[in-house]
């Protein structure tokens, strides 16, 4: 009986293959109560935050005070990374855009995706051609 | 020479005397093999896809993260020794493959530099291309 090594029994993550787990876990809004740079962020919190929380029940939404600083939004992800986006000088629509940028992201580091069409971990289905195992070509 | 002939004969023999006479028989043969692949058309481009791989396409605006899409334009289904080619596509009742949207991201920042010499004109455009990434599910061949 061949030895079964513990390393052979491990499984590799493939989020979305059988089940999908949303990668964002927490969204923290930090803004000042008084300064005008947080004006639009404050109005976003008063008008659209509750609807956002209802539409995304998987996300924990936190509002914190960040006095005398520019408003920011922090997204915390399942891979222990976080993304921080400043909301200084943005209109309500632009703040909404940034919120959805964080909600749609997976927390992975930004990488060059132009030439990466298909990233596969499965072995080649038809096998890899080997010159030593093929018929000798005849002229 | 005889040794070389006998090495290639088993695979050839197996392929010769397993001529399927119907699509169902062909699909049975493909399903019996350990792994399969498909060639599917997605957003106007053809990709060779296997289960569990991640497909990156330019941003799909009408799709949310977590949505499951069914691939309905499958041109080819194959395994190690057998391939079924559609005319032009295989009917969705024969093969079913789903793809889950896992994220909407942006690529790395690109810097496009433009200059006209001796005219005092130069500018740098920064650009991040948005992408959608999908995870391919299992290739289901219902019997």
PDB file of C-alpha atoms in Angstrom:
ATOM      1  CA  UNK A   1       0.000   0.000   0.000  1.00  0.00           C
ATOM      2  CA  UNK A   2       1.505   3.354  -1.073  1.00  0.00           C
ATOM      3  CA  UNK A   3       2.200   5.899   1.650  1.00  0.00           C
ATOM      4  CA  UNK A   4      -0.366   8.684   1.767  1.00  0.00           C
ATOM      5  CA  UNK A   5       1.351  11.948   2.688  1.00  0.00           C
ATOM      6  CA  UNK A   6      -0.532  14.586   4.618  1.00  0.00           C
ATOM      7  CA  UNK A   7       0.300  17.174   1.941  1.00  0.00           C
ATOM      8  CA  UNK A   8      -1.701  15.202  -0.634  1.00  0.00           C
ATOM      9  CA  UNK A   9      -4.882  15.622   1.376  1.00  0.00           C
ATOM     10  CA  UNK A  10      -4.917  19.425   1.287  1.00  0.00           C
ATOM     11  CA  UNK A  11      -7.500  21.301  -0.769  1.00  0.00           C
ATOM     12  CA  UNK A  12      -6.945  24.458  -2.774  1.00  0.00           C
ATOM     13  CA  UNK A  13      -9.311  27.420  -2.499  1.00  0.00           C
ATOM     14  CA  UNK A  14     -11.490  28.213  -5.499  1.00  0.00           C
ATOM     15  CA  UNK A  15     -13.991  30.842  -4.368  1.00  0.00           C
ATOM     16  CA  UNK A  16     -17.004  30.777  -6.644  1.00  0.00           C
ATOM     17  CA  UNK A  17     -16.493  27.243  -7.973  1.00  0.00           C
ATOM     18  CA  UNK A  18     -18.977  25.390  -5.773  1.00  0.00           C
ATOM     19  CA  UNK A  19     -19.962  28.184  -3.398  1.00  0.00           C
ATOM     20  CA  UNK A  20     -19.295  31.917  -3.458  1.00  0.00           C
ATOM     21  CA  UNK A  21     -18.185  33.744  -0.307  1.00  0.00           C
ATOM     22  CA  UNK A  22     -18.189  37.552  -0.546  1.00  0.00           C
ATOM     23  CA  UNK A  23     -14.683  38.758   0.176  1.00  0.00           C
ATOM     24  CA  UNK A  24     -15.549  42.056   1.828  1.00  0.00           C
ATOM     25  CA  UNK A  25     -16.393  41.764   5.530  1.00  0.00           C
ATOM     26  CA  UNK A  26     -16.398  45.315   6.933  1.00  0.00           C
ATOM     27  CA  UNK A  27     -16.772  48.867   5.669  1.00  0.00           C
ATOM     28  CA  UNK A  28     -15.712  51.710   7.977  1.00  0.00           C
ATOM     29  CA  UNK A  29     -16.750  55.299   7.227  1.00  0.00           C
ATOM     30  CA  UNK A  30     -14.619  57.877   9.037  1.00  0.00           C
ATOM     31  CA  UNK A  31     -15.537  61.539   8.910  1.00  0.00           C
ATOM     32  CA  UNK A  32     -15.461  64.755  10.921  1.00  0.00           C
ATOM     33  CA  UNK A  33     -18.621  66.259  12.436  1.00  0.00           C
ATOM     34  CA  UNK A  34     -17.755  69.892  11.727  1.00  0.00           C
ATOM     35  CA  UNK A  35     -15.308  70.437   8.914  1.00  0.00           C
ATOM     36  CA  UNK A  36     -16.754  71.248   5.457  1.00  0.00           C
ATOM     37  CA  UNK A  37     -14.582  68.634   3.705  1.00  0.00           C
ATOM     38  CA  UNK A  38     -16.780  65.952   5.314  1.00  0.00           C
ATOM     39  CA  UNK A  39     -20.040  67.674   4.238  1.00  0.00           C
ATOM     40  CA  UNK A  40     -20.835  65.302   1.368  1.00  0.00           C
ATOM     41  CA  UNK A  41     -19.793  62.246   3.376  1.00  0.00           C
ATOM     42  CA  UNK A  42     -22.104  63.290   6.215  1.00  0.00           C
ATOM     43  CA  UNK A  43     -25.041  63.739   3.841  1.00  0.00           C
ATOM     44  CA  UNK A  44     -24.254  60.303   2.282  1.00  0.00           C
ATOM     45  CA  UNK A  45     -24.348  58.749   5.770  1.00  0.00           C
ATOM     46  CA  UNK A  46     -27.682  60.394   6.564  1.00  0.00           C
ATOM     47  CA  UNK A  47     -29.388  59.609   3.264  1.00  0.00           C
ATOM     48  CA  UNK A  48     -27.975  56.428   1.669  1.00  0.00           C
ATOM     49  CA  UNK A  49     -26.198  54.416   4.313  1.00  0.00           C
ATOM     50  CA  UNK A  50     -29.168  52.471   5.675  1.00  0.00           C
ATOM     51  CA  UNK A  51     -30.237  51.384   2.171  1.00  0.00           C
ATOM     52  CA  UNK A  52     -26.653  50.283   1.454  1.00  0.00           C
ATOM     53  CA  UNK A  53     -26.565  48.209   4.637  1.00  0.00           C
ATOM     54  CA  UNK A  54     -29.884  46.551   3.724  1.00  0.00           C
ATOM     55  CA  UNK A  55     -28.694  45.671   0.220  1.00  0.00           C
ATOM     56  CA  UNK A  56     -25.416  44.190   1.520  1.00  0.00           C
ATOM     57  CA  UNK A  57     -26.291  42.105   4.597  1.00  0.00           C
ATOM     58  CA  UNK A  58     -22.932  40.301   4.468  1.00  0.00           C
ATOM     59  CA  UNK A  59     -20.993  43.524   5.188  1.00  0.00           C
ATOM     60  CA  UNK A  60     -20.511  44.990   8.668  1.00  0.00           C
ATOM     61  CA  UNK A  61     -20.833  48.773   8.334  1.00  0.00           C
ATOM     62  CA  UNK A  62     -19.196  50.984  10.941  1.00  0.00           C
ATOM     63  CA  UNK A  63     -19.217  54.769  11.248  1.00  0.00           C
ATOM     64  CA  UNK A  64     -16.370  56.370  13.176  1.00  0.00           C
ATOM     65  CA  UNK A  65     -15.395  59.903  14.005  1.00  0.00           C
ATOM     66  CA  UNK A  66     -12.181  61.262  12.503  1.00  0.00           C
ATOM     67  CA  UNK A  67     -12.007  64.834  13.705  1.00  0.00           C
ATOM     68  CA  UNK A  68     -10.042  67.549  11.865  1.00  0.00           C
ATOM     69  CA  UNK A  69      -9.063  65.159   9.090  1.00  0.00           C
ATOM     70  CA  UNK A  70     -10.333  64.404   5.591  1.00  0.00           C
ATOM     71  CA  UNK A  71     -13.111  61.794   5.324  1.00  0.00           C
ATOM     72  CA  UNK A  72     -12.073  58.269   4.382  1.00  0.00           C
ATOM     73  CA  UNK A  73     -13.629  54.886   3.823  1.00  0.00           C
ATOM     74  CA  UNK A  74     -11.866  51.664   4.780  1.00  0.00           C
ATOM     75  CA  UNK A  75     -12.776  48.252   3.410  1.00  0.00           C
ATOM     76  CA  UNK A  76     -11.634  45.140   5.292  1.00  0.00           C
ATOM     77  CA  UNK A  77     -11.401  41.880   3.395  1.00  0.00           C
ATOM     78  CA  UNK A  78     -11.302  38.192   4.212  1.00  0.00           C
ATOM     79  CA  UNK A  79      -7.649  37.915   3.139  1.00  0.00           C
ATOM     80  CA  UNK A  80      -6.662  40.312   5.993  1.00  0.00           C
ATOM     81  CA  UNK A  81      -5.944  43.200   3.646  1.00  0.00           C
ATOM     82  CA  UNK A  82      -7.639  46.561   3.735  1.00  0.00           C
ATOM     83  CA  UNK A  83      -8.264  49.261   1.168  1.00  0.00           C
ATOM     84  CA  UNK A  84      -8.431  52.918   2.170  1.00  0.00           C
ATOM     85  CA  UNK A  85     -10.070  55.459  -0.131  1.00  0.00           C
ATOM     86  CA  UNK A  86     -10.189  59.202   0.633  1.00  0.00           C
ATOM     87  CA  UNK A  87     -13.540  60.924   0.032  1.00  0.00           C
ATOM     88  CA  UNK A  88     -12.228  64.493   0.095  1.00  0.00           C
ATOM     89  CA  UNK A  89     -13.742  66.738  -2.556  1.00  0.00           C
ATOM     90  CA  UNK A  90     -16.085  64.086  -3.953  1.00  0.00           C
ATOM     91  CA  UNK A  91     -19.773  64.597  -4.730  1.00  0.00           C
ATOM     92  CA  UNK A  92     -22.479  62.196  -3.508  1.00  0.00           C
ATOM     93  CA  UNK A  93     -22.433  60.219  -6.765  1.00  0.00           C
ATOM     94  CA  UNK A  94     -18.645  59.904  -6.652  1.00  0.00           C
ATOM     95  CA  UNK A  95     -18.781  58.735  -3.010  1.00  0.00           C
ATOM     96  CA  UNK A  96     -21.292  56.096  -4.110  1.00  0.00           C
ATOM     97  CA  UNK A  97     -18.850  55.028  -6.837  1.00  0.00           C
ATOM     98  CA  UNK A  98     -16.034  54.614  -4.321  1.00  0.00           C
ATOM     99  CA  UNK A  99     -18.278  52.624  -1.977  1.00  0.00           C
ATOM    100  CA  UNK A 100     -19.144  50.217  -4.794  1.00  0.00           C
ATOM    101  CA  UNK A 101     -15.460  50.010  -5.781  1.00  0.00           C
ATOM    102  CA  UNK A 102     -14.738  48.649  -2.317  1.00  0.00           C
ATOM    103  CA  UNK A 103     -17.800  46.375  -2.246  1.00  0.00           C
ATOM    104  CA  UNK A 104     -16.954  44.802  -5.621  1.00  0.00           C
ATOM    105  CA  UNK A 105     -13.283  44.226  -4.873  1.00  0.00           C
ATOM    106  CA  UNK A 106     -11.839  41.009  -3.490  1.00  0.00           C
ATOM    107  CA  UNK A 107      -9.078  42.637  -1.464  1.00  0.00           C
ATOM    108  CA  UNK A 108      -6.340  41.102  -3.596  1.00  0.00           C
ATOM    109  CA  UNK A 109      -3.409  43.303  -4.530  1.00  0.00           C
ATOM    110  CA  UNK A 110      -3.850  45.130  -7.836  1.00  0.00           C
ATOM    111  CA  UNK A 111      -1.993  43.300 -10.569  1.00  0.00           C
ATOM    112  CA  UNK A 112      -1.528  43.708 -14.295  1.00  0.00           C
ATOM    113  CA  UNK A 113      -4.539  41.909 -15.827  1.00  0.00           C
ATOM    114  CA  UNK A 114      -4.195  42.891 -19.493  1.00  0.00           C
ATOM    115  CA  UNK A 115      -2.631  39.627 -20.676  1.00  0.00           C
ATOM    116  CA  UNK A 116      -4.090  37.314 -18.040  1.00  0.00           C
ATOM    117  CA  UNK A 117      -7.187  35.911 -19.713  1.00  0.00           C
ATOM    118  CA  UNK A 118      -7.517  32.494 -18.126  1.00  0.00           C
ATOM    119  CA  UNK A 119      -5.692  31.523 -14.934  1.00  0.00           C
ATOM    120  CA  UNK A 120      -5.929  27.789 -14.454  1.00  0.00           C
ATOM    121  CA  UNK A 121      -4.655  25.384 -11.815  1.00  0.00           C
ATOM    122  CA  UNK A 122      -6.094  22.246 -13.452  1.00  0.00           C
ATOM    123  CA  UNK A 123      -3.639  20.083 -15.358  1.00  0.00           C
ATOM    124  CA  UNK A 124      -3.847  19.956 -19.123  1.00  0.00           C
ATOM    125  CA  UNK A 125      -6.845  17.774 -20.135  1.00  0.00           C
ATOM    126  CA  UNK A 126      -5.346  16.387 -23.339  1.00  0.00           C
ATOM    127  CA  UNK A 127      -1.925  15.875 -21.828  1.00  0.00           C
ATOM    128  CA  UNK A 128       1.329  17.524 -22.805  1.00  0.00           C
ATOM    129  CA  UNK A 129       3.028  16.340 -25.995  1.00  0.00           C
ATOM    130  CA  UNK A 130       6.324  14.583 -25.504  1.00  0.00           C
ATOM    131  CA  UNK A 131       8.751  13.893 -28.313  1.00  0.00           C
ATOM    132  CA  UNK A 132       9.928  10.713 -26.601  1.00  0.00           C
ATOM    133  CA  UNK A 133       6.424   9.230 -26.512  1.00  0.00           C
ATOM    134  CA  UNK A 134       5.183  10.212 -29.971  1.00  0.00           C
ATOM    135  CA  UNK A 135       5.387   8.339 -33.287  1.00  0.00           C
ATOM    136  CA  UNK A 136       8.538   8.964 -35.222  1.00  0.00           C
ATOM    137  CA  UNK A 137       7.627  11.271 -38.111  1.00  0.00           C
ATOM    138  CA  UNK A 138       7.925   9.605 -41.490  1.00  0.00           C
ATOM    139  CA  UNK A 139       8.577  11.522 -44.674  1.00  0.00           C
TER     140      UNK A 139
ATOM    141  CA  UNK B   1      10.281  -0.651 -34.961  1.00  0.00           C
ATOM    142  CA  UNK B   2       7.818  -3.281 -33.711  1.00  0.00           C
ATOM    143  CA  UNK B   3       8.220  -1.906 -30.150  1.00  0.00           C
ATOM    144  CA  UNK B   4       7.409   1.599 -31.370  1.00  0.00           C
ATOM    145  CA  UNK B   5       4.301   0.323 -33.225  1.00  0.00           C
ATOM    146  CA  UNK B   6       2.941  -1.561 -30.225  1.00  0.00           C
ATOM    147  CA  UNK B   7       3.410   1.483 -27.956  1.00  0.00           C
ATOM    148  CA  UNK B   8       1.127   3.644 -30.100  1.00  0.00           C
ATOM    149  CA  UNK B   9      -1.387   0.873 -30.961  1.00  0.00           C
ATOM    150  CA  UNK B  10      -3.351   0.691 -27.633  1.00  0.00           C
ATOM    151  CA  UNK B  11      -4.507   4.344 -27.802  1.00  0.00           C
ATOM    152  CA  UNK B  12      -5.204   4.047 -31.529  1.00  0.00           C
ATOM    153  CA  UNK B  13      -7.147   0.776 -31.062  1.00  0.00           C
ATOM    154  CA  UNK B  14      -9.210   2.247 -28.271  1.00  0.00           C
ATOM    155  CA  UNK B  15     -10.112   5.274 -30.355  1.00  0.00           C
ATOM    156  CA  UNK B  16     -10.897   3.078 -33.424  1.00  0.00           C
ATOM    157  CA  UNK B  17     -13.252   0.545 -31.851  1.00  0.00           C
ATOM    158  CA  UNK B  18     -15.101   3.126 -29.737  1.00  0.00           C
ATOM    159  CA  UNK B  19     -16.779   4.892 -32.658  1.00  0.00           C
ATOM    160  CA  UNK B  20     -19.897   6.435 -31.139  1.00  0.00           C
ATOM    161  CA  UNK B  21     -22.996   6.296 -33.317  1.00  0.00           C
ATOM    162  CA  UNK B  22     -24.972   9.009 -31.478  1.00  0.00           C
ATOM    163  CA  UNK B  23     -24.343  12.233 -29.589  1.00  0.00           C
ATOM    164  CA  UNK B  24     -25.418  10.533 -26.353  1.00  0.00           C
ATOM    165  CA  UNK B  25     -22.822   7.779 -26.843  1.00  0.00           C
ATOM    166  CA  UNK B  26     -20.148  10.397 -27.605  1.00  0.00           C
ATOM    167  CA  UNK B  27     -21.038  12.342 -24.462  1.00  0.00           C
ATOM    168  CA  UNK B  28     -20.901   9.093 -22.430  1.00  0.00           C
ATOM    169  CA  UNK B  29     -17.371   8.475 -23.673  1.00  0.00           C
ATOM    170  CA  UNK B  30     -16.269  12.000 -22.814  1.00  0.00           C
ATOM    171  CA  UNK B  31     -17.934  11.825 -19.396  1.00  0.00           C
ATOM    172  CA  UNK B  32     -16.176   8.549 -18.574  1.00  0.00           C
ATOM    173  CA  UNK B  33     -12.745  10.225 -18.791  1.00  0.00           C
ATOM    174  CA  UNK B  34     -11.217  11.887 -15.723  1.00  0.00           C
ATOM    175  CA  UNK B  35     -11.146  15.492 -16.952  1.00  0.00           C
ATOM    176  CA  UNK B  36     -12.898  17.592 -19.590  1.00  0.00           C
ATOM    177  CA  UNK B  37     -12.441  21.019 -21.193  1.00  0.00           C
ATOM    178  CA  UNK B  38     -14.700  23.299 -23.202  1.00  0.00           C
ATOM    179  CA  UNK B  39     -14.124  25.929 -25.854  1.00  0.00           C
ATOM    180  CA  UNK B  40     -16.714  28.591 -25.169  1.00  0.00           C
ATOM    181  CA  UNK B  41     -17.506  31.968 -26.624  1.00  0.00           C
ATOM    182  CA  UNK B  42     -17.735  34.674 -23.960  1.00  0.00           C
ATOM    183  CA  UNK B  43     -18.202  38.398 -24.664  1.00  0.00           C
ATOM    184  CA  UNK B  44     -17.269  37.796 -28.300  1.00  0.00           C
ATOM    185  CA  UNK B  45     -14.042  35.884 -27.630  1.00  0.00           C
ATOM    186  CA  UNK B  46     -13.293  32.146 -27.499  1.00  0.00           C
ATOM    187  CA  UNK B  47     -11.559  30.656 -24.485  1.00  0.00           C
ATOM    188  CA  UNK B  48     -10.393  27.152 -23.563  1.00  0.00           C
ATOM    189  CA  UNK B  49     -11.882  26.622 -20.104  1.00  0.00           C
ATOM    190  CA  UNK B  50     -11.654  23.937 -17.443  1.00  0.00           C
ATOM    191  CA  UNK B  51     -13.402  23.813 -14.065  1.00  0.00           C
ATOM    192  CA  UNK B  52     -11.984  25.986 -11.245  1.00  0.00           C
ATOM    193  CA  UNK B  53     -10.157  28.452 -13.456  1.00  0.00           C
ATOM    194  CA  UNK B  54     -10.486  32.241 -13.331  1.00  0.00           C
ATOM    195  CA  UNK B  55     -11.523  34.105 -16.468  1.00  0.00           C
ATOM    196  CA  UNK B  56     -10.700  37.835 -16.713  1.00  0.00           C
ATOM    197  CA  UNK B  57     -12.742  39.912 -19.170  1.00  0.00           C
ATOM    198  CA  UNK B  58     -13.273  43.673 -19.594  1.00  0.00           C
ATOM    199  CA  UNK B  59     -15.823  45.050 -17.073  1.00  0.00           C
ATOM    200  CA  UNK B  60     -19.380  43.730 -17.496  1.00  0.00           C
ATOM    201  CA  UNK B  61     -21.572  46.582 -16.332  1.00  0.00           C
ATOM    202  CA  UNK B  62     -24.888  44.742 -15.946  1.00  0.00           C
ATOM    203  CA  UNK B  63     -23.612  42.015 -13.635  1.00  0.00           C
ATOM    204  CA  UNK B  64     -23.125  42.001  -9.843  1.00  0.00           C
ATOM    205  CA  UNK B  65     -20.524  40.210  -7.746  1.00  0.00           C
ATOM    206  CA  UNK B  66     -21.882  36.775  -6.812  1.00  0.00           C
ATOM    207  CA  UNK B  67     -24.105  36.413  -9.893  1.00  0.00           C
ATOM    208  CA  UNK B  68     -23.989  33.058 -11.689  1.00  0.00           C
ATOM    209  CA  UNK B  69     -23.893  33.100 -15.489  1.00  0.00           C
ATOM    210  CA  UNK B  70     -24.613  30.114 -17.740  1.00  0.00           C
ATOM    211  CA  UNK B  71     -22.280  29.703 -20.713  1.00  0.00           C
ATOM    212  CA  UNK B  72     -24.602  29.087 -23.652  1.00  0.00           C
ATOM    213  CA  UNK B  73     -22.165  29.236 -26.600  1.00  0.00           C
ATOM    214  CA  UNK B  74     -20.021  26.120 -26.182  1.00  0.00           C
ATOM    215  CA  UNK B  75     -18.277  25.251 -29.431  1.00  0.00           C
ATOM    216  CA  UNK B  76     -16.335  22.212 -28.322  1.00  0.00           C
ATOM    217  CA  UNK B  77     -16.311  19.738 -25.444  1.00  0.00           C
ATOM    218  CA  UNK B  78     -13.327  17.463 -25.093  1.00  0.00           C
ATOM    219  CA  UNK B  79     -11.408  15.100 -22.897  1.00  0.00           C
ATOM    220  CA  UNK B  80      -8.054  13.339 -23.231  1.00  0.00           C
ATOM    221  CA  UNK B  81      -8.965  11.141 -26.204  1.00  0.00           C
ATOM    222  CA  UNK B  82     -12.370  12.349 -27.465  1.00  0.00           C
ATOM    223  CA  UNK B  83     -13.703  15.678 -28.685  1.00  0.00           C
ATOM    224  CA  UNK B  84     -17.240  16.735 -29.531  1.00  0.00           C
ATOM    225  CA  UNK B  85     -17.496  19.719 -31.814  1.00  0.00           C
ATOM    226  CA  UNK B  86     -20.783  21.595 -32.137  1.00  0.00           C
ATOM    227  CA  UNK B  87     -22.330  22.871 -35.352  1.00  0.00           C
ATOM    228  CA  UNK B  88     -21.613  25.696 -34.569  1.00  0.00           C
ATOM    229  CA  UNK B  89     -22.428  25.219 -30.857  1.00  0.00           C
ATOM    230  CA  UNK B  90     -23.400  22.302 -28.647  1.00  0.00           C
ATOM    231  CA  UNK B  91     -26.949  22.546 -27.307  1.00  0.00           C
ATOM    232  CA  UNK B  92     -27.182  23.742 -23.671  1.00  0.00           C
ATOM    233  CA  UNK B  93     -29.293  20.673 -22.848  1.00  0.00           C
ATOM    234  CA  UNK B  94     -26.206  18.477 -23.563  1.00  0.00           C
ATOM    235  CA  UNK B  95     -23.529  20.428 -21.657  1.00  0.00           C
ATOM    236  CA  UNK B  96     -24.012  22.846 -18.812  1.00  0.00           C
ATOM    237  CA  UNK B  97     -21.269  25.129 -17.502  1.00  0.00           C
ATOM    238  CA  UNK B  98     -21.751  27.992 -15.096  1.00  0.00           C
ATOM    239  CA  UNK B  99     -19.470  30.904 -14.234  1.00  0.00           C
ATOM    240  CA  UNK B 100     -19.682  32.915 -10.998  1.00  0.00           C
ATOM    241  CA  UNK B 101     -18.655  36.560 -10.912  1.00  0.00           C
ATOM    242  CA  UNK B 102     -16.073  36.826  -8.124  1.00  0.00           C
ATOM    243  CA  UNK B 103     -15.037  40.451  -8.452  1.00  0.00           C
ATOM    244  CA  UNK B 104     -14.965  43.687 -10.401  1.00  0.00           C
ATOM    245  CA  UNK B 105     -11.426  45.086 -10.246  1.00  0.00           C
ATOM    246  CA  UNK B 106      -9.155  47.474 -12.004  1.00  0.00           C
ATOM    247  CA  UNK B 107      -5.771  46.635 -13.490  1.00  0.00           C
ATOM    248  CA  UNK B 108      -2.485  48.252 -12.600  1.00  0.00           C
ATOM    249  CA  UNK B 109      -2.079  51.962 -13.367  1.00  0.00           C
ATOM    250  CA  UNK B 110      -0.890  52.608 -16.938  1.00  0.00           C
ATOM    251  CA  UNK B 111       0.951  55.811 -17.810  1.00  0.00           C
ATOM    252  CA  UNK B 112       0.422  56.986 -21.386  1.00  0.00           C
ATOM    253  CA  UNK B 113       2.924  59.685 -22.284  1.00  0.00           C
ATOM    254  CA  UNK B 114       2.334  61.921 -25.305  1.00  0.00           C
ATOM    255  CA  UNK B 115       4.797  64.489 -26.617  1.00  0.00           C
ATOM    256  CA  UNK B 116       5.297  66.603 -29.710  1.00  0.00           C
ATOM    257  CA  UNK B 117       8.884  67.756 -29.874  1.00  0.00           C
ATOM    258  CA  UNK B 118       9.851  71.407 -30.172  1.00  0.00           C
ATOM    259  CA  UNK B 119       6.186  72.441 -29.676  1.00  0.00           C
ATOM    260  CA  UNK B 120       6.018  72.524 -25.883  1.00  0.00           C
ATOM    261  CA  UNK B 121       3.316  69.854 -25.887  1.00  0.00           C
ATOM    262  CA  UNK B 122       3.558  66.916 -23.560  1.00  0.00           C
ATOM    263  CA  UNK B 123       1.107  65.191 -21.265  1.00  0.00           C
ATOM    264  CA  UNK B 124       0.795  62.048 -19.168  1.00  0.00           C
ATOM    265  CA  UNK B 125      -2.517  60.198 -19.065  1.00  0.00           C
ATOM    266  CA  UNK B 126      -3.057  57.796 -16.175  1.00  0.00           C
ATOM    267  CA  UNK B 127      -5.430  54.929 -16.840  1.00  0.00           C
ATOM    268  CA  UNK B 128      -6.683  51.873 -14.954  1.00  0.00           C
ATOM    269  CA  UNK B 129      -8.649  49.403 -17.072  1.00  0.00           C
ATOM    270  CA  UNK B 130     -11.642  47.901 -15.226  1.00  0.00           C
ATOM    271  CA  UNK B 131     -12.049  44.106 -15.394  1.00  0.00           C
ATOM    272  CA  UNK B 132     -14.520  41.457 -14.266  1.00  0.00           C
ATOM    273  CA  UNK B 133     -13.225  38.106 -13.019  1.00  0.00           C
ATOM    274  CA  UNK B 134     -15.304  34.945 -13.161  1.00  0.00           C
ATOM    275  CA  UNK B 135     -14.738  31.482 -11.704  1.00  0.00           C
ATOM    276  CA  UNK B 136     -15.747  28.589 -13.973  1.00  0.00           C
ATOM    277  CA  UNK B 137     -17.854  25.878 -12.326  1.00  0.00           C
ATOM    278  CA  UNK B 138     -18.082  22.164 -13.087  1.00  0.00           C
ATOM    279  CA  UNK B 139     -18.742  20.885 -16.613  1.00  0.00           C
ATOM    280  CA  UNK B 140     -22.079  19.064 -16.255  1.00  0.00           C
ATOM    281  CA  UNK B 141     -22.944  16.465 -18.893  1.00  0.00           C
ATOM    282  CA  UNK B 142     -26.423  15.228 -17.924  1.00  0.00           C
ATOM    283  CA  UNK B 143     -27.090  11.586 -18.856  1.00  0.00           C
TER     284      UNK B 143
END
